[in-house]
C-alpha cells in the first residue's frame, strides 16, 4: 500500500466510545510500555508521545534522571523497575498494546571489559521480556543495532581497495547484507552477537507463535541527553560524541582511535523519533519487518567528525576555544584494551523505511552537531576548563 495514502487511523482519539473501537484500534490507542524509557532514545520518545500522540506512555527504567521534566505529564507514568523482574513487569505490560524494548548496555567500552554483563543486558533479560510479550500477545518493537552487520567485506578482507569503495559492500540492506562478526576472542562483538540472537528469537516467535513484531536497527543516533560526560555525571568511556565533548570542555586532545579512519552515518534523534512514531502508528506496514533507521547522507570519518566538532565548538564558545584544539592518534588497544575490533564503514539502505513508512531523515550532520553540541554546552558548560572566561 502507498504509505502516503493510508486510511486515517483514529489513534489521536482516546476518548472514542469503547463500542466504536475495533480490536486493532483498541491496540493502537492503548498505552505503550517503553522499557529503558529513561535513556537517551527513550527520553526523546516519551517526550514526543507526551507532546501529542494521544497515547499514554508507561515509562519503565531504573533511572528517571533524563525524563524527570516529563513526570508530571498526565500521559506519562514512570515505573521504577529493573526489567529482570518479569513478575513485577507483567502487570504493566498487560495494560499496554505495544511494548518497545530499549533497555540495554550499549557503550562499546563495555563490550570488551564486561562482556558477560553485556550479554545479560542485551540477550538474557530481553529474551525473558520477549517471552512475556509473546505469552501476553503484545505487539513487540525491538531495538537492535546497526552493529549486527559487523564489518564490511572490505574491512574483513583487510581493506581490499577494490571492495572498499564498492557500495555493494558498505550500503547495508536489512534483508540481503551479510553480518560479519570477528572471532570469539574479539569480545567487541559480544554486543552485536547478543543483539543478533535476540533478533533471531524475535523472528522465531513471529514465525512459530504469530508474535506481532518490528525490529529496528538504529545507525548512530545523536542528540541532547545522549551520554554522560566522564568525571561529571558518569565514569568510563561513553560513545564518541560525548568523548569528544568531554575533550572539548576540558581542553584535552580529542582521541582518534586508529587515526579516526572509520566511518559512521550519524542520525539526528528527531529524525529517528519520527521513524519510531511511524512504526508505532502503522502496524500493518511495520509488523514482521526489520528496518534500518539511519541517515546515509551524514557519513563522515571519525577524523572529519572531530574536525567539525572542533570548528563548531570554536564558533559556539569563542571565549573558551581560543587555544588550539588538539587531536591525538591512539591505537584501539590503547583506547579500549584488548579484544576490540571496529566496524569500518556502515551506511544504511533506507529504501524499505522510505517505501513502507514514508520516512526519510531531514537533518544534516552540521545541523545535528550544532543542536547536540549546544545542548551539551548548556548542560555542562559550567564544568568546562575555562569557566572564568565564559
Ligand atoms: P541508553 O543507555 O541511553 O538507555 C538505555 C536505558 O536502559 C537506560 O536508561 C538504562 O537505565 C535502562 N536500563 C538498562 N538496563 C535496565 C534494566 N535491567 N531495567 C530497566 N532499565 C534498564 O541507550 P540508548 O542510546 O537510548 O539506546 C536504546 C536502545 O537502542 C538500546 O537497546 C541500544 O542498544 C539501541 N541502539 C541505540 C543506538 C544509538 O545510537 N543510541 C544505536 C543502536 C542501537
Ligand atoms: C555504537 C554502539 O555500539 C551502540 O551505541 C550502537 O548500537 C551502535 O553504535 C549503532 O549505532 O548501531 P560505535 O559507532 O562503534 O558503536 O560507537 P562510538 O563510541 O560512537 O564510536 C564510533 C567510532 O569512533 C569508532 O570508530 C570508535 O573507535 C571511534 N572513537 C570513539 C574515537 O575515535 N574516539 C573516541 O574518543 C571514541
CSV table of N, CA, C and O and ligand atoms in Angstrom, one decimal, residues 34-44 60-66 79-85 89 101-107 111 120-122 125-126 142-147 191 195 216-222 225-227 239 266-267 269 293 346, ligand 1:
chain,number,residue,atom,x,y,z
A,34,UNK,N,7.3,1.4,27.5
A,34,UNK,CA,8.6,1.7,27.0
A,34,UNK,C,9.6,1.2,28.0
A,34,UNK,O,9.7,1.8,29.1
A,35,UNK,N,10.4,0.2,27.7
A,35,UNK,CA,11.4,-0.4,28.7
A,35,UNK,C,12.7,0.2,28.4
A,35,UNK,O,13.2,0.1,27.2
A,36,UNK,N,13.3,0.9,29.3
A,36,UNK,CA,14.5,1.7,29.1
A,36,UNK,C,14.2,3.1,28.7
A,36,UNK,O,14.9,3.8,28.0
A,37,UNK,N,13.0,3.6,29.1
A,37,UNK,CA,12.5,4.9,28.8
A,37,UNK,C,13.3,6.0,29.3
A,37,UNK,O,13.2,7.1,28.9
A,38,UNK,N,14.1,5.7,30.3
A,38,UNK,CA,14.9,6.8,31.0
A,38,UNK,C,16.2,7.0,30.3
A,38,UNK,O,17.0,7.9,30.7
A,39,UNK,N,16.5,6.4,29.2
A,39,UNK,CA,17.8,6.6,28.5
A,39,UNK,C,17.7,7.6,27.4
A,39,UNK,O,16.7,8.4,27.3
A,40,UNK,N,18.7,7.7,26.5
A,40,UNK,CA,18.8,8.7,25.5
A,40,UNK,C,17.5,8.6,24.6
A,40,UNK,O,16.7,9.6,24.5
A,41,UNK,N,17.4,7.5,23.9
A,41,UNK,CA,16.3,7.4,22.9
A,41,UNK,C,15.0,7.4,23.6
A,41,UNK,O,14.0,8.1,23.2
A,42,UNK,N,14.9,6.7,24.7
A,42,UNK,CA,13.6,6.6,25.5
A,42,UNK,C,13.1,8.0,25.9
A,42,UNK,O,12.0,8.3,25.8
A,43,UNK,N,14.1,8.9,26.4
A,43,UNK,CA,13.6,10.2,26.9
A,43,UNK,C,13.0,11.0,25.7
A,43,UNK,O,12.1,11.7,25.9
A,44,UNK,N,13.6,10.9,24.5
A,44,UNK,CA,13.0,11.6,23.4
A,44,UNK,C,11.7,11.0,22.9
A,44,UNK,O,10.8,11.8,22.5
A,60,UNK,N,9.3,2.6,31.8
A,60,UNK,CA,10.0,1.8,32.8
A,60,UNK,C,11.5,1.9,32.7
A,60,UNK,O,12.0,1.9,31.6
A,61,UNK,N,12.1,2.2,33.8
A,61,UNK,CA,13.6,2.3,33.8
A,61,UNK,C,14.0,2.2,35.3
A,61,UNK,O,13.2,2.3,36.2
A,62,UNK,N,15.3,2.0,35.4
A,62,UNK,CA,15.9,2.1,36.8
A,62,UNK,C,16.4,3.5,37.1
A,62,UNK,O,16.9,3.7,38.2
A,63,UNK,N,16.2,4.4,36.2
A,63,UNK,CA,16.6,5.8,36.4
A,63,UNK,C,15.6,6.7,35.7
A,63,UNK,O,15.2,6.4,34.6
A,64,UNK,N,15.3,7.8,36.3
A,64,UNK,CA,14.4,8.8,35.6
A,64,UNK,C,15.0,10.1,35.4
A,64,UNK,O,14.4,11.1,35.1
A,65,UNK,N,16.4,10.2,35.6
A,65,UNK,CA,17.1,11.5,35.6
A,65,UNK,C,16.7,12.2,34.2
A,65,UNK,O,16.4,13.4,34.3
A,66,UNK,N,16.8,11.5,33.1
A,66,UNK,CA,16.6,12.2,31.8
A,66,UNK,C,15.2,12.5,31.5
A,66,UNK,O,14.9,13.2,30.5
A,79,UNK,N,7.6,4.0,35.9
A,79,UNK,CA,7.7,2.8,36.8
A,79,UNK,C,9.2,2.6,37.1
A,79,UNK,O,9.9,2.2,36.1
A,80,UNK,N,9.6,2.7,38.3
A,80,UNK,CA,11.0,2.5,38.7
A,80,UNK,C,11.2,1.0,38.9
A,80,UNK,O,10.9,0.4,39.9
A,81,UNK,N,11.7,0.3,37.8
A,81,UNK,CA,11.7,-1.2,37.9
A,81,UNK,C,12.9,-1.7,37.0
A,81,UNK,O,13.1,-1.2,35.9
A,82,UNK,N,13.5,-2.7,37.5
A,82,UNK,CA,14.5,-3.5,36.7
A,82,UNK,C,13.8,-4.5,35.9
A,82,UNK,O,13.0,-5.3,36.4
A,83,UNK,N,14.0,-4.5,34.6
A,83,UNK,CA,13.2,-5.4,33.7
A,83,UNK,C,13.5,-6.9,34.0
A,83,UNK,O,12.8,-7.8,33.5
A,84,UNK,N,14.6,-7.2,34.8
A,84,UNK,CA,14.8,-8.6,35.1
A,84,UNK,C,13.7,-9.1,35.9
A,84,UNK,O,13.4,-10.4,36.0
A,85,UNK,N,13.0,-8.3,36.6
A,85,UNK,CA,11.9,-8.7,37.5
A,85,UNK,C,10.6,-8.8,36.6
A,85,UNK,O,9.7,-8.0,36.6
A,89,UNK,N,7.0,-6.8,36.3
A,89,UNK,CA,6.8,-6.1,35.0
A,89,UNK,C,5.5,-6.5,34.3
A,89,UNK,O,4.8,-5.7,33.7
A,101,UNK,N,11.2,-2.2,23.4
A,101,UNK,CA,12.3,-2.6,24.3
A,101,UNK,C,13.6,-1.9,23.9
A,101,UNK,O,14.2,-2.1,22.8
A,102,UNK,N,14.0,-0.9,24.8
A,102,UNK,CA,15.2,-0.1,24.6
A,102,UNK,C,16.3,-0.5,25.6
A,102,UNK,O,17.5,-0.3,25.3
A,103,UNK,N,15.9,-1.0,26.7
A,103,UNK,CA,16.9,-1.3,27.8
A,103,UNK,C,18.0,-2.1,27.3
A,103,UNK,O,17.9,-3.1,26.7
A,104,UNK,N,19.2,-1.6,27.7
A,104,UNK,CA,20.4,-2.3,27.1
A,104,UNK,C,21.7,-1.7,27.8
A,104,UNK,O,21.6,-0.7,28.6
A,105,UNK,N,22.8,-2.4,27.6
A,105,UNK,CA,24.1,-1.7,27.8
A,105,UNK,C,24.7,-1.5,26.4
A,105,UNK,O,24.9,-2.5,25.7
A,106,UNK,N,25.0,-0.3,26.0
A,106,UNK,CA,25.3,-0.1,24.6
A,106,UNK,C,26.5,0.9,24.4
A,106,UNK,O,26.5,1.6,23.4
A,107,UNK,N,27.4,0.9,25.4
A,107,UNK,CA,28.7,1.7,25.1
A,107,UNK,C,29.8,0.7,24.8
A,107,UNK,O,30.1,-0.2,25.5
A,111,UNK,N,31.9,-3.6,25.9
A,111,UNK,CA,31.8,-4.9,25.2
A,111,UNK,C,33.0,-5.8,25.5
A,111,UNK,O,32.9,-7.0,25.5
A,120,UNK,N,24.2,-10.4,29.2
A,120,UNK,CA,23.0,-10.5,30.1
A,120,UNK,C,22.0,-9.3,29.7
A,120,UNK,O,20.8,-9.6,29.6
A,121,UNK,N,22.5,-8.1,29.5
A,121,UNK,CA,21.7,-7.0,29.3
A,121,UNK,C,21.1,-6.9,27.9
A,121,UNK,O,20.0,-6.4,27.7
A,122,UNK,N,21.8,-7.5,27.0
A,122,UNK,CA,21.3,-7.4,25.6
A,122,UNK,C,20.7,-8.7,25.0
A,122,UNK,O,20.2,-8.7,23.9
A,125,UNK,N,18.1,-10.9,29.5
A,125,UNK,CA,16.9,-10.1,30.0
A,125,UNK,C,15.9,-9.8,28.9
A,125,UNK,O,14.7,-10.1,29.1
A,126,UNK,N,16.4,-9.3,27.8
A,126,UNK,CA,15.4,-9.0,26.7
A,126,UNK,C,14.7,-10.3,26.3
A,126,UNK,O,13.5,-10.3,26.0
A,142,UNK,N,11.4,-4.1,18.9
A,142,UNK,CA,12.7,-4.4,19.5
A,142,UNK,C,13.8,-3.5,18.9
A,142,UNK,O,13.9,-3.4,17.7
A,143,UNK,N,14.6,-2.9,19.8
A,143,UNK,CA,15.7,-2.1,19.3
A,143,UNK,C,16.9,-2.9,19.3
A,143,UNK,O,17.5,-3.3,20.3
A,144,UNK,N,17.3,-3.2,18.1
A,144,UNK,CA,18.6,-3.9,17.8
A,144,UNK,C,19.7,-2.9,17.5
A,144,UNK,O,19.7,-1.8,18.2
A,145,UNK,N,20.5,-3.1,16.6
A,145,UNK,CA,21.6,-2.1,16.3
A,145,UNK,C,22.2,-2.3,14.9
A,145,UNK,O,22.1,-3.4,14.4
A,146,UNK,N,22.8,-1.3,14.4
A,146,UNK,CA,23.5,-1.4,13.1
A,146,UNK,C,24.7,-2.3,13.3
A,146,UNK,O,25.3,-2.7,12.3
A,147,UNK,N,25.1,-2.5,14.6
A,147,UNK,CA,26.3,-3.3,14.8
A,147,UNK,C,26.1,-4.7,14.4
A,147,UNK,O,27.1,-5.5,14.3
A,191,UNK,N,28.3,-7.6,22.1
A,191,UNK,CA,27.0,-6.8,22.0
A,191,UNK,C,26.3,-7.2,20.7
A,191,UNK,O,25.1,-7.5,20.7
A,195,UNK,N,22.6,-9.0,20.3
A,195,UNK,CA,21.5,-8.4,19.6
A,195,UNK,C,21.1,-9.2,18.4
A,195,UNK,O,19.9,-9.3,18.2
A,216,UNK,N,14.1,-2.8,14.9
A,216,UNK,CA,14.7,-1.5,14.5
A,216,UNK,C,16.2,-1.6,14.6
A,216,UNK,O,16.7,-2.1,15.6
A,217,UNK,N,16.9,-1.2,13.5
A,217,UNK,CA,18.4,-1.2,13.6
A,217,UNK,C,18.8,0.3,13.5
A,217,UNK,O,18.9,0.8,12.4
A,218,UNK,N,19.1,0.9,14.6
A,218,UNK,CA,19.5,2.3,14.6
A,218,UNK,C,20.9,2.4,14.1
A,218,UNK,O,21.8,1.6,14.5
A,219,UNK,N,21.2,3.5,13.4
A,219,UNK,CA,22.6,3.8,13.0
A,219,UNK,C,23.0,5.1,13.7
A,219,UNK,O,22.6,6.2,13.3
A,220,UNK,N,23.8,5.0,14.7
A,220,UNK,CA,24.4,6.1,15.4
A,220,UNK,C,23.5,7.3,15.5
A,220,UNK,O,23.8,8.3,14.9
A,221,UNK,N,22.5,7.2,16.4
A,221,UNK,CA,21.7,8.4,16.7
A,221,UNK,C,22.5,9.3,17.6
A,221,UNK,O,23.2,8.8,18.5
A,222,UNK,N,22.3,10.6,17.4
A,222,UNK,CA,23.0,11.6,18.3
A,222,UNK,C,21.9,12.7,18.6
A,222,UNK,O,21.0,12.9,17.9
A,225,UNK,N,21.1,14.9,25.6
A,225,UNK,CA,20.9,13.8,26.6
A,225,UNK,C,21.5,12.5,26.2
A,225,UNK,O,21.1,11.4,26.7
A,226,UNK,N,22.4,12.5,25.3
A,226,UNK,CA,22.9,11.2,24.7
A,226,UNK,C,23.6,10.4,25.8
A,226,UNK,O,23.2,9.4,26.3
A,227,UNK,N,24.9,10.8,26.2
A,227,UNK,CA,25.6,10.1,27.1
A,227,UNK,C,26.2,11.1,28.2
A,227,UNK,O,26.2,12.3,28.0
A,239,UNK,N,30.1,7.0,24.3
A,239,UNK,CA,30.2,6.9,22.9
A,239,UNK,C,30.9,8.2,22.3
A,239,UNK,O,31.1,9.2,23.1
A,266,UNK,N,25.8,9.4,11.1
A,266,UNK,CA,25.1,9.9,12.3
A,266,UNK,C,23.7,10.4,12.0
A,266,UNK,O,23.5,11.1,11.0
A,267,UNK,N,22.8,10.1,12.8
A,267,UNK,CA,21.4,10.3,12.6
A,267,UNK,C,20.8,11.2,13.7
A,267,UNK,O,21.0,10.8,14.9
A,269,UNK,N,18.4,12.7,16.4
A,269,UNK,CA,17.4,12.0,17.2
A,269,UNK,C,16.0,12.4,16.8
A,269,UNK,O,15.1,11.5,16.8
A,293,UNK,N,17.2,2.3,10.5
A,293,UNK,CA,16.9,3.7,10.7
A,293,UNK,C,18.2,4.5,10.8
A,293,UNK,O,18.9,4.4,11.8
A,346,UNK,N,29.6,1.7,7.7
A,346,UNK,CA,28.3,1.2,7.6
A,346,UNK,C,27.3,2.3,7.2
A,346,UNK,O,27.1,3.2,7.9
B,1,LIG,P1,20.8,4.3,26.9
B,1,LIG,O1,21.9,3.6,27.6
B,1,LIG,O2,20.8,5.8,26.9
B,1,LIG,O3,19.5,3.9,27.5
B,1,LIG,C1,19.2,2.6,28.0
B,1,LIG,C2,18.3,2.7,29.2
B,1,LIG,O4,18.0,1.3,29.6
B,1,LIG,C3,19.0,3.4,30.4
B,1,LIG,O5,18.2,4.5,30.9
B,1,LIG,C4,19.1,2.3,31.4
B,1,LIG,O6,18.9,2.8,32.8
B,1,LIG,C5,18.0,1.4,31.0
B,1,LIG,N1,18.2,0.0,31.5
B,1,LIG,C6,19.3,-0.8,31.3
B,1,LIG,N2,19.1,-1.9,31.9
B,1,LIG,C7,17.9,-1.9,32.5
B,1,LIG,C8,17.1,-2.8,33.3
B,1,LIG,N3,17.6,-4.0,33.6
B,1,LIG,N4,15.9,-2.5,33.7
B,1,LIG,C9,15.4,-1.3,33.4
B,1,LIG,N5,16.1,-0.3,32.7
B,1,LIG,C10,17.3,-0.7,32.3
B,1,LIG,O7,20.8,3.8,25.4
B,1,LIG,P2,20.1,4.4,24.1
B,1,LIG,O8,21.1,5.1,23.3
B,1,LIG,O9,18.9,5.2,24.5
B,1,LIG,O10,19.7,3.1,23.3
B,1,LIG,C11,18.5,2.5,23.4
B,1,LIG,C12,18.4,1.2,22.7
B,1,LIG,O11,18.7,1.4,21.3
B,1,LIG,C13,19.4,0.2,23.1
B,1,LIG,O12,18.8,-1.1,23.0
B,1,LIG,C14,20.6,0.3,22.2
B,1,LIG,O13,21.3,-1.0,22.0
B,1,LIG,C15,19.8,0.6,20.9
B,1,LIG,N6,20.7,1.4,20.0
B,1,LIG,C16,21.0,2.7,20.2
B,1,LIG,C17,21.7,3.4,19.3
B,1,LIG,C18,22.1,4.9,19.5
B,1,LIG,O14,22.6,5.4,18.6
B,1,LIG,N7,21.7,5.5,20.6
B,1,LIG,C19,22.2,2.8,18.2
B,1,LIG,C20,22.0,1.4,18.0
B,1,LIG,C21,21.2,0.8,18.9
